[in-house]
XYZ file of C-alpha atoms in Angstrom:
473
model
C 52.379 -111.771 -140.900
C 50.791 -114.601 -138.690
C 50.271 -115.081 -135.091
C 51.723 -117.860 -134.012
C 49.689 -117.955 -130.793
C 47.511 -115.979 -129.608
C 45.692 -115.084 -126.172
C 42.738 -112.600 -125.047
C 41.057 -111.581 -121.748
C 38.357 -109.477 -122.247
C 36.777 -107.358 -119.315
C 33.658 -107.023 -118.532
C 32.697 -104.329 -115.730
C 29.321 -104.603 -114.008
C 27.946 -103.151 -111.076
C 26.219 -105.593 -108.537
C 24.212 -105.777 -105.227
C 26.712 -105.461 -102.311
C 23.266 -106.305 -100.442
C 23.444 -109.794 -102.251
C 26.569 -110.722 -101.788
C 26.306 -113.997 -99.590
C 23.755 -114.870 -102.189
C 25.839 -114.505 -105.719
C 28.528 -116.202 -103.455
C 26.486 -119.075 -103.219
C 24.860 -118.696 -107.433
C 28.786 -118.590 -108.601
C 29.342 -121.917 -106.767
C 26.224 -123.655 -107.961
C 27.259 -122.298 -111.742
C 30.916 -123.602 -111.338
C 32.411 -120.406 -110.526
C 35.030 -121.763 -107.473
C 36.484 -118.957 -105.430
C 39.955 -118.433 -106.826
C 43.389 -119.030 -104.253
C 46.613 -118.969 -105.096
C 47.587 -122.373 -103.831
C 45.328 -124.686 -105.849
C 47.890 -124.746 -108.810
C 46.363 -128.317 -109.668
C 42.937 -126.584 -110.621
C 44.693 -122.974 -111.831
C 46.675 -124.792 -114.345
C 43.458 -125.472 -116.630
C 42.692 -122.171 -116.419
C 45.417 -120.875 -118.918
C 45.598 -123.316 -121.604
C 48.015 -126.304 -122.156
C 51.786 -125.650 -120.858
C 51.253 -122.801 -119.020
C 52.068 -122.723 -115.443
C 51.588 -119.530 -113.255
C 53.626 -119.195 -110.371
C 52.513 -118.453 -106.955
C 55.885 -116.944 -105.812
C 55.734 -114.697 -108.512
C 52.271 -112.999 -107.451
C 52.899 -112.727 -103.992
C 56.545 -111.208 -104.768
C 55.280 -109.100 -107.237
C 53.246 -106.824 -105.244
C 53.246 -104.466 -101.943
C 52.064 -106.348 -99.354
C 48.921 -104.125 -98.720
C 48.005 -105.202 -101.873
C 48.730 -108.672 -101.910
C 46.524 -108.567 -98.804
C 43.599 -107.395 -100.879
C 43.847 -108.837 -104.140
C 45.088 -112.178 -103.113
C 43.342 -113.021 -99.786
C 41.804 -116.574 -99.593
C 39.377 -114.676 -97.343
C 36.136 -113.978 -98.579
C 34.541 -110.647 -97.939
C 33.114 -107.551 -99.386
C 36.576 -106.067 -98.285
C 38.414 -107.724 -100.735
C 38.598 -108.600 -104.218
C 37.198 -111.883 -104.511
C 37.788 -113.850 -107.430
C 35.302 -116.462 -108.867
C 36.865 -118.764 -111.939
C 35.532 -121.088 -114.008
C 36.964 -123.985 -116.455
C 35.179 -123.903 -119.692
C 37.231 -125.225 -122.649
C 34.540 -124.799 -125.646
C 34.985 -124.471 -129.091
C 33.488 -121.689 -131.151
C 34.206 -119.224 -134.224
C 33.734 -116.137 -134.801
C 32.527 -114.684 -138.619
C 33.065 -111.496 -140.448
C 33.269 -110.228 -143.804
C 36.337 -111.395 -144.392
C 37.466 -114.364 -142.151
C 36.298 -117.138 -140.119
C 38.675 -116.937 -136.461
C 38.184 -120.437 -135.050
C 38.730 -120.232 -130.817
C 38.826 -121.617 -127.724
C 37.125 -119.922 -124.325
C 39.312 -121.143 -121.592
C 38.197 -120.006 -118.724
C 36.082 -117.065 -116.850
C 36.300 -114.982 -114.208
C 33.912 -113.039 -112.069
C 36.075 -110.779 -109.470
C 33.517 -109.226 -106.795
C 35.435 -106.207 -106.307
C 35.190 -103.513 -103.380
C 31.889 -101.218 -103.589
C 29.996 -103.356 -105.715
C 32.480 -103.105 -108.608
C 32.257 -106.287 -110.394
C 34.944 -107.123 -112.999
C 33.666 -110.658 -115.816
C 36.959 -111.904 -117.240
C 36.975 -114.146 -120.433
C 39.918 -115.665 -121.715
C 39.891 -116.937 -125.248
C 42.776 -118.433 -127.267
C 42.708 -118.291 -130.760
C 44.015 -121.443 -133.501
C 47.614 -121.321 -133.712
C 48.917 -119.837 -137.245
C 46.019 -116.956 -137.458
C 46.659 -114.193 -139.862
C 47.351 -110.858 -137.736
C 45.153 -109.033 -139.448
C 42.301 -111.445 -138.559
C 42.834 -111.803 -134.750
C 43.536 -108.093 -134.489
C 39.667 -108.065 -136.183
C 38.872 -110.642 -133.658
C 39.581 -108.208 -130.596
C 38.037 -105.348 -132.702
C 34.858 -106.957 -132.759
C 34.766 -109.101 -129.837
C 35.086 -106.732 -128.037
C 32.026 -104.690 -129.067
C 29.040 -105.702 -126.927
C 25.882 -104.129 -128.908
C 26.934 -103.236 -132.331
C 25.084 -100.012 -133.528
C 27.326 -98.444 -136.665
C 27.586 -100.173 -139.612
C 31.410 -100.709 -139.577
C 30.373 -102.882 -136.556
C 27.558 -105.376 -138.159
C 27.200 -108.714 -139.761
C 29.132 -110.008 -137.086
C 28.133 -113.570 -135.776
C 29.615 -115.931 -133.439
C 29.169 -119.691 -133.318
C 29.086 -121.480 -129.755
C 28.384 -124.537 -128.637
C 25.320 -124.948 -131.107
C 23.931 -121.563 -130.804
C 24.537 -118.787 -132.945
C 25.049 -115.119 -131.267
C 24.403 -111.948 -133.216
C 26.560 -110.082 -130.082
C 29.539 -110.799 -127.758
C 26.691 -109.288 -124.961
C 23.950 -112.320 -125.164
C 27.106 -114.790 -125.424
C 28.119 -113.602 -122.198
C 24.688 -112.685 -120.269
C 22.914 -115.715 -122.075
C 25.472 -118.128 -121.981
C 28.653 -117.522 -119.998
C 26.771 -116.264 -117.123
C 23.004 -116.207 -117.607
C 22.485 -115.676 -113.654
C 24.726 -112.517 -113.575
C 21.971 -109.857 -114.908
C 19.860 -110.341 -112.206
C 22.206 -109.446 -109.540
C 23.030 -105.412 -111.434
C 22.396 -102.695 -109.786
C 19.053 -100.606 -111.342
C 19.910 -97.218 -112.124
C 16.371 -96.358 -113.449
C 14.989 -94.938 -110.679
C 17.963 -92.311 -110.924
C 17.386 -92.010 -114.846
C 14.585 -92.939 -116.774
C 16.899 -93.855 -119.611
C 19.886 -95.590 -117.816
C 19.091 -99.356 -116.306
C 22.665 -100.455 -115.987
C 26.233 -100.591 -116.308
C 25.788 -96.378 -116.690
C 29.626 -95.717 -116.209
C 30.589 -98.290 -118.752
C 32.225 -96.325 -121.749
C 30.733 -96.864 -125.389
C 29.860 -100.670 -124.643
C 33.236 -102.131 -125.602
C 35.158 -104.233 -123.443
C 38.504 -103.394 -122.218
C 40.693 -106.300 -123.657
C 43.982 -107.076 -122.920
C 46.285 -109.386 -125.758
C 49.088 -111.701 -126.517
C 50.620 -112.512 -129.974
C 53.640 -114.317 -130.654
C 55.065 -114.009 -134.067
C 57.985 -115.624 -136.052
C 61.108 -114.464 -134.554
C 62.282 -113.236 -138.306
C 59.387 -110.806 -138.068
C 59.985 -106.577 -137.573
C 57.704 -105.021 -134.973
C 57.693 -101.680 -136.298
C 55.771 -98.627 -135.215
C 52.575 -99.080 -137.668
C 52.305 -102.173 -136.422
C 52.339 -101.283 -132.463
C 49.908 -98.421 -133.552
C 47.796 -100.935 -135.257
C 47.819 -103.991 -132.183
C 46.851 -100.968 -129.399
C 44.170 -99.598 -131.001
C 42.903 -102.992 -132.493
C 42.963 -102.342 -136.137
C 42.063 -105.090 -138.096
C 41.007 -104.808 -141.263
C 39.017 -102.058 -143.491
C 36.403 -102.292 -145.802
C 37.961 -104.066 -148.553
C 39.891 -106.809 -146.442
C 43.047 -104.405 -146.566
C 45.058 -104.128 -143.324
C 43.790 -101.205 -141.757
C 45.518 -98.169 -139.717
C 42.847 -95.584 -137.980
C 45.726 -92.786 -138.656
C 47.928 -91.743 -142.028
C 50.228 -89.060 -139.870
C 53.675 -90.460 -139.921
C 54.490 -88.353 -136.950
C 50.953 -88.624 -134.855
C 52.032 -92.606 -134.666
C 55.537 -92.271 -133.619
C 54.061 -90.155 -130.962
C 51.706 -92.035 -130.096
C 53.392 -95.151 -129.822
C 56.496 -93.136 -127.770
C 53.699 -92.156 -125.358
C 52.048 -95.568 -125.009
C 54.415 -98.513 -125.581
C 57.196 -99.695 -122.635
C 60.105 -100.682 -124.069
C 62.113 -102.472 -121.406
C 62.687 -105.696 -123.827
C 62.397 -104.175 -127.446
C 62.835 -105.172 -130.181
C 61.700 -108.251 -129.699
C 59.111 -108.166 -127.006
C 56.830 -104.639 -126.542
C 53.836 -103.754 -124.148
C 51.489 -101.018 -125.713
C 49.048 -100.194 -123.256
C 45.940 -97.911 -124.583
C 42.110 -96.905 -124.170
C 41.302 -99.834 -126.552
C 43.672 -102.540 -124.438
C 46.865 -103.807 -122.693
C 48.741 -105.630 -125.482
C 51.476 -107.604 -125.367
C 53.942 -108.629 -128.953
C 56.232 -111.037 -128.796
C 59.411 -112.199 -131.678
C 61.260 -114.011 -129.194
C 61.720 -117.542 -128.905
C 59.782 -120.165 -127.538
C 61.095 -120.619 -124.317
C 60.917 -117.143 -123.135
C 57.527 -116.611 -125.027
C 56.390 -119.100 -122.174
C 57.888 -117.089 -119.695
C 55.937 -113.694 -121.250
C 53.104 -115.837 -121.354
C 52.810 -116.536 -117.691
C 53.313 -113.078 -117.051
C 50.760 -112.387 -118.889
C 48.505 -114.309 -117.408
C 49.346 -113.472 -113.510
C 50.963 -110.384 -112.902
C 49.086 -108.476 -116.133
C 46.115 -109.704 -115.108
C 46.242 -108.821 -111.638
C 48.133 -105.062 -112.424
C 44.961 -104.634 -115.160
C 42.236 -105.905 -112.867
C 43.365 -102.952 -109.664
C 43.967 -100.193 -112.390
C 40.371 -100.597 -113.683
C 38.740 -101.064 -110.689
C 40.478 -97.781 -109.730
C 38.833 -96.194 -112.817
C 35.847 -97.989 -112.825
C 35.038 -97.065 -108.817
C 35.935 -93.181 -109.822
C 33.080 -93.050 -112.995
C 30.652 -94.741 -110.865
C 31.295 -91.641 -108.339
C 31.335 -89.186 -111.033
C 27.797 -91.168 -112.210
C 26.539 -90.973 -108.947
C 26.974 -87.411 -107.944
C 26.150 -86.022 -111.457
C 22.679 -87.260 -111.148
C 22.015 -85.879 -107.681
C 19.284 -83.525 -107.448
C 21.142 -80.867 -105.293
C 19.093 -79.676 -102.384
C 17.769 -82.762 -101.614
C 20.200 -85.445 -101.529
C 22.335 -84.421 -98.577
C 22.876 -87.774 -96.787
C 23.711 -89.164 -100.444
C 26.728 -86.860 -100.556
C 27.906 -88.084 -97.029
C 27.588 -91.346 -98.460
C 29.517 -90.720 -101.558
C 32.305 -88.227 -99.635
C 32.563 -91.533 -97.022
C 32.815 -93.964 -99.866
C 35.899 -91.795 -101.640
C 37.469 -91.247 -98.278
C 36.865 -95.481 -97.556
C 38.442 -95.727 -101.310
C 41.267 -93.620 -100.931
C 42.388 -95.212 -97.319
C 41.919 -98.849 -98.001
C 42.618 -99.306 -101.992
C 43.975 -95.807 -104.137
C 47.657 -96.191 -103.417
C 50.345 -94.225 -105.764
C 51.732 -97.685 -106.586
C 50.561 -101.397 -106.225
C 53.714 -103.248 -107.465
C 56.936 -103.620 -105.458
C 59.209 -104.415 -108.787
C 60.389 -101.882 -111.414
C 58.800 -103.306 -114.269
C 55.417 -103.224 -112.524
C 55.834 -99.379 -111.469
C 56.633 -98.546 -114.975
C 53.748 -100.456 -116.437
C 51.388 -99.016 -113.564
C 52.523 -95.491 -114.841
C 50.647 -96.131 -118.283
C 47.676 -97.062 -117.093
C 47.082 -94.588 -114.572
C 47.768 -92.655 -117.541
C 45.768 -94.056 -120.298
C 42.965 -94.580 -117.593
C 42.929 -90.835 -116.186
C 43.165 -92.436 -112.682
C 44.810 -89.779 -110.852
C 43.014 -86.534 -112.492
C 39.476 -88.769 -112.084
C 40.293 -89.096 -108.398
C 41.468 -85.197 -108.009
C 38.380 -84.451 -109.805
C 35.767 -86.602 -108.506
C 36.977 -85.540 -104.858
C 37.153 -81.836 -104.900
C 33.779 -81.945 -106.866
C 32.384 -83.773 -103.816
C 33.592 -81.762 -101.172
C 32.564 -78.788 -102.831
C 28.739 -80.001 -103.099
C 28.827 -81.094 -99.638
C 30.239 -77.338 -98.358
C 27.647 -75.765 -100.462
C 25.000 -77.788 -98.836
C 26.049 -77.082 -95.638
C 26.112 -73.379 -96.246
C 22.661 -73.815 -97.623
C 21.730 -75.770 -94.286
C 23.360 -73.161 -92.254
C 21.785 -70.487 -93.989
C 18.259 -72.264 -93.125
C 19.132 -72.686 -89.766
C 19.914 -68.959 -88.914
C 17.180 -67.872 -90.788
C 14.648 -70.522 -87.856
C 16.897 -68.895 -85.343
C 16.096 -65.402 -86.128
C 12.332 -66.050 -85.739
C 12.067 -68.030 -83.082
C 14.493 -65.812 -81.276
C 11.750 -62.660 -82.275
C 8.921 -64.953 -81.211
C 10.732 -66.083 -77.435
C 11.388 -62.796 -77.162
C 7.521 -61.234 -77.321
C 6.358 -64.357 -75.906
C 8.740 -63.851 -73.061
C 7.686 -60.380 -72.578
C 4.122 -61.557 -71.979
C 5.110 -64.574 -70.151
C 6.557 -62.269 -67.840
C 3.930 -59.568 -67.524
C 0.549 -60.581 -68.163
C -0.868 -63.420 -66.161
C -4.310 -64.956 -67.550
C -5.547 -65.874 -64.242
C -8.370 -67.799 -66.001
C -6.583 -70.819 -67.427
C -5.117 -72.012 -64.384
C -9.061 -72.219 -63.249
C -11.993 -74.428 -65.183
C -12.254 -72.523 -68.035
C -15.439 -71.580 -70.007
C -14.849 -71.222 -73.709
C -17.339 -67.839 -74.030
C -14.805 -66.002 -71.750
C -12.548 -65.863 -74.308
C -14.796 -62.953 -75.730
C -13.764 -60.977 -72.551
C -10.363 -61.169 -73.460
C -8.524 -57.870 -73.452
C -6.302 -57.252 -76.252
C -2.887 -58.211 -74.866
C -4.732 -61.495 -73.559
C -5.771 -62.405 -76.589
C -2.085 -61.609 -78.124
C -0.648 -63.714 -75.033
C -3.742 -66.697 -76.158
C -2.809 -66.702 -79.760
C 1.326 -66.411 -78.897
C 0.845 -69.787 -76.674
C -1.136 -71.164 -79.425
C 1.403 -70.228 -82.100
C 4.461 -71.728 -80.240
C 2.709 -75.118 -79.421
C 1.859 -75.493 -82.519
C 5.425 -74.587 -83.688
C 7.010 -76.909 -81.685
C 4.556 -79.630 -82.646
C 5.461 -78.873 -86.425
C 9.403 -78.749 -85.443
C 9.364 -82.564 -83.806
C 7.066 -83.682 -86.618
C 9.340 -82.477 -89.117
C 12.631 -83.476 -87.464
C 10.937 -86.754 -87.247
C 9.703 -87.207 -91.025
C 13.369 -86.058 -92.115
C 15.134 -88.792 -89.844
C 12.680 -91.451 -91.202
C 13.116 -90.928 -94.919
C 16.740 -90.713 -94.061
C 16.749 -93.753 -92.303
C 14.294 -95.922 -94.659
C 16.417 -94.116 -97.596
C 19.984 -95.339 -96.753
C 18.061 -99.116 -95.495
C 16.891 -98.905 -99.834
C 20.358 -98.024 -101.165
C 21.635 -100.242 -99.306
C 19.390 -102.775 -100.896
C 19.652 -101.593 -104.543
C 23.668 -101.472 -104.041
């Protein structure tokens, strides 16, 4: 079985300086990268690849307003989701064991999301006529951005006269060698961790097109096989990660919408988004497009949903618990700001795009992340403020004991002396309860000295704290 065309957009999350915005604004545009609207269809049509048209109307009917609003503003702003493309049209090849997958890079995105979520997108088109096996292995191993295990190595891809060992220098050398210095560094909150901590086993989240003869059978092995990218084995043999007949007709029952089947299915998994297509040529086209706008779009607010929720899980699992009160407020404000502006139940107005939004809030754990994420912050926050509480009846109770005897003596014993030029030797003539009223003066000045200090030294490494996170992020 052969594709007869075949697509890819890989994703690549990264977290960036909100801090630096205006200036990676102004980096993307002297790299190429030209801020992304709807209307330019002259410039958005090279994008894609020959003959493939995206249409406005479609976007902007496709989805609820209050999300057309946000994902499709020409408006730039930290507020939205601001997308950055980029015409590249370059040759390369990838090589494994077993085959040599010639491609094309199209195009790339950067999409400077909300929060300081940043999404790279990388389309790639493989040569017409590739063997399925081989472009599944394509996404299989393009996808993986370090390989450690040995099923993953001897990979190398050839681009534009270099030679890349990993898909991660081709795209932080080459595609965007200005990116790296713009991540967030998470080493100050672990020693071991300097970025990207939320991003799951180093392998991009892809999302696929094949188009095969229309004589050929999509059957369930082979919808098993396209969503969780199985290529080939060890031998060069087509290769399925599962041998339980009933395991992949449940899994594939779960995972795969079946609005146009047979001859057009959408499997959507933890590995990718894929779409297979028998049809004919004219509405491959039509799939195509789709595939391109209202896929892309649908894929790029799902995983910003589930990208923003692991960076909140990341940041509140590393907190060290008594201390980092005003980093909870920040993190409770940043779920509420999340859930108000951008977490809605659904995103597209048509019935095909509710269905497909159903799978990946599935696949993605979307809803029980959010649940999660936000009863496991408001939780650490109460705690906190019983702990603070606590504190603060415990400073009441003393000082309350201490006004109380000072009070007393402020009342009833008069040292006449201290109103008068004092001599320091008569404090050796004091009588008792003078010297307890002397020492119960001296004690509360002090106290109160302390208090301010304190109060003061907690409000400035509050203040200079948030000014540095808001730096770093």
């Amino acid at each position: 079985m052969n594709s007869l065309k075949t697509h890819y957009v890989f994703y690549y999350p990264f977290n960036y300086r909100q801090y630096d915005f205006e200036k990676l604004q102004q980096v993307l545009k002297r790299n190429k990268f030209y801020h992304f609207t709807i209307d330019e269809e002259e410039f958005n049509e090279t994008l894609y690849g020959p003959d493939i048209k995206v249409s406005p109307q479609l976007l902007t009917q496709f989805f609820y307003p209050f999300m057309e609003e946000k994902l499709l503003n020409d408006e730039i702003s930290v507020r939205n989701f601001n997308r950055y493309s980029k015409k590249i049209h370059c040759e390369g090849k990838m090589k494994t064991a077993f085959d040599e997958v010639p491609f094309t890079i199209l195009s790339a995105d950067i999409n400077l999301c909300p929060f300081g979520i940043g999404i790279l997108a990388l389309r790639i088109q493989l040569a017409d006529d590739v063997d399925m096996n081989a472009a599944l292995s394509f996404g299989h191993y393009f996808r993986v951005l370090r390989p450690k295990i040995d099923e993953e190595l001897g990979t190398e891809i050839y681009y534009d006269n270099f030679v890349f060992q990993n898909t991660d220098e081709l795209l932080l050398k080459k595609i965007a060698p200005f990116l790296e210095k713009y991540f967030v560094d998470y080493s100050s909150i672990h020693k071991n961790i300097s970025k990207i901590p939320f991003f799951e086993d180093e392998r991009m989240y892809v999302s696929a097109f094949f188009h095969m003869d229309e004589d050929e059978e999509i059957d369930e092995y082979f919808l098993y096989r396209a969503g969780q990218l199985n290529g080939r084995d060890n031998n060069g043999d087509p290769y399925i990660s599962s041998t339980n007949e009933e395991y992949i007709k449940r899994f594939v029952e779960e995972h795969c919408y079946e609005r146009w089947a047979p001859k057009f299915h959408i499997i959507t998994t933890l590995q990718g988004h894929i779409y297979l297509s028998s049809v004919d040529d004219k509405s491959m086209n039509k799939y195509l497009n789709s595939f391109h706008s209202v896929s892309y779009y649908t894929l790029l607010i799902h995983y910003f949903y589930k990208l923003m929720l692991l960076k909140l899980v990341f940041e509140h699992s590393e907190l060290k618990f008594s201390k980092d009160k005003d980093i909870v407020k920040e993190l409770i404000e940043q779920i509420t700001k999340f859930a108000s502006r951008y977490y809605f139940p659904e995103v597209a107005a048509r019935t095909e795009g509710k269905e497909i939004s159903h799978y990946f809030r599935k696949v993605f754990r979307i809803d029980g992340l959010y649940r999660e994420t936000k009863e496991t912050l408001e939780e650490l926050y109460r705690i906190q403020e019983d702990r603070s509480t606590d504190r603060l009846n415990k400073l009441i109770f003393i000082l309350t004991i201490f006004s109380m005897i000072s009070g007393i003596y402020g009342m009833n014993l008069v040292i006449e002396m201290l109103a008068e030029p004092f001599k320091l030797s008569e404090i050796f003539s004091f009588t008792f309860f003078e010297w307890t009223a002397l020492v119960l003066m001296v004690i509360g000045l002090m106290t109160l000295v302390l208090l301010i200090l304190n109060q003061v030294y907690k409000y400035s490494i509050s203040y200079y704290g948030k000014i540095n996170r808001r730096r770093q992020r």
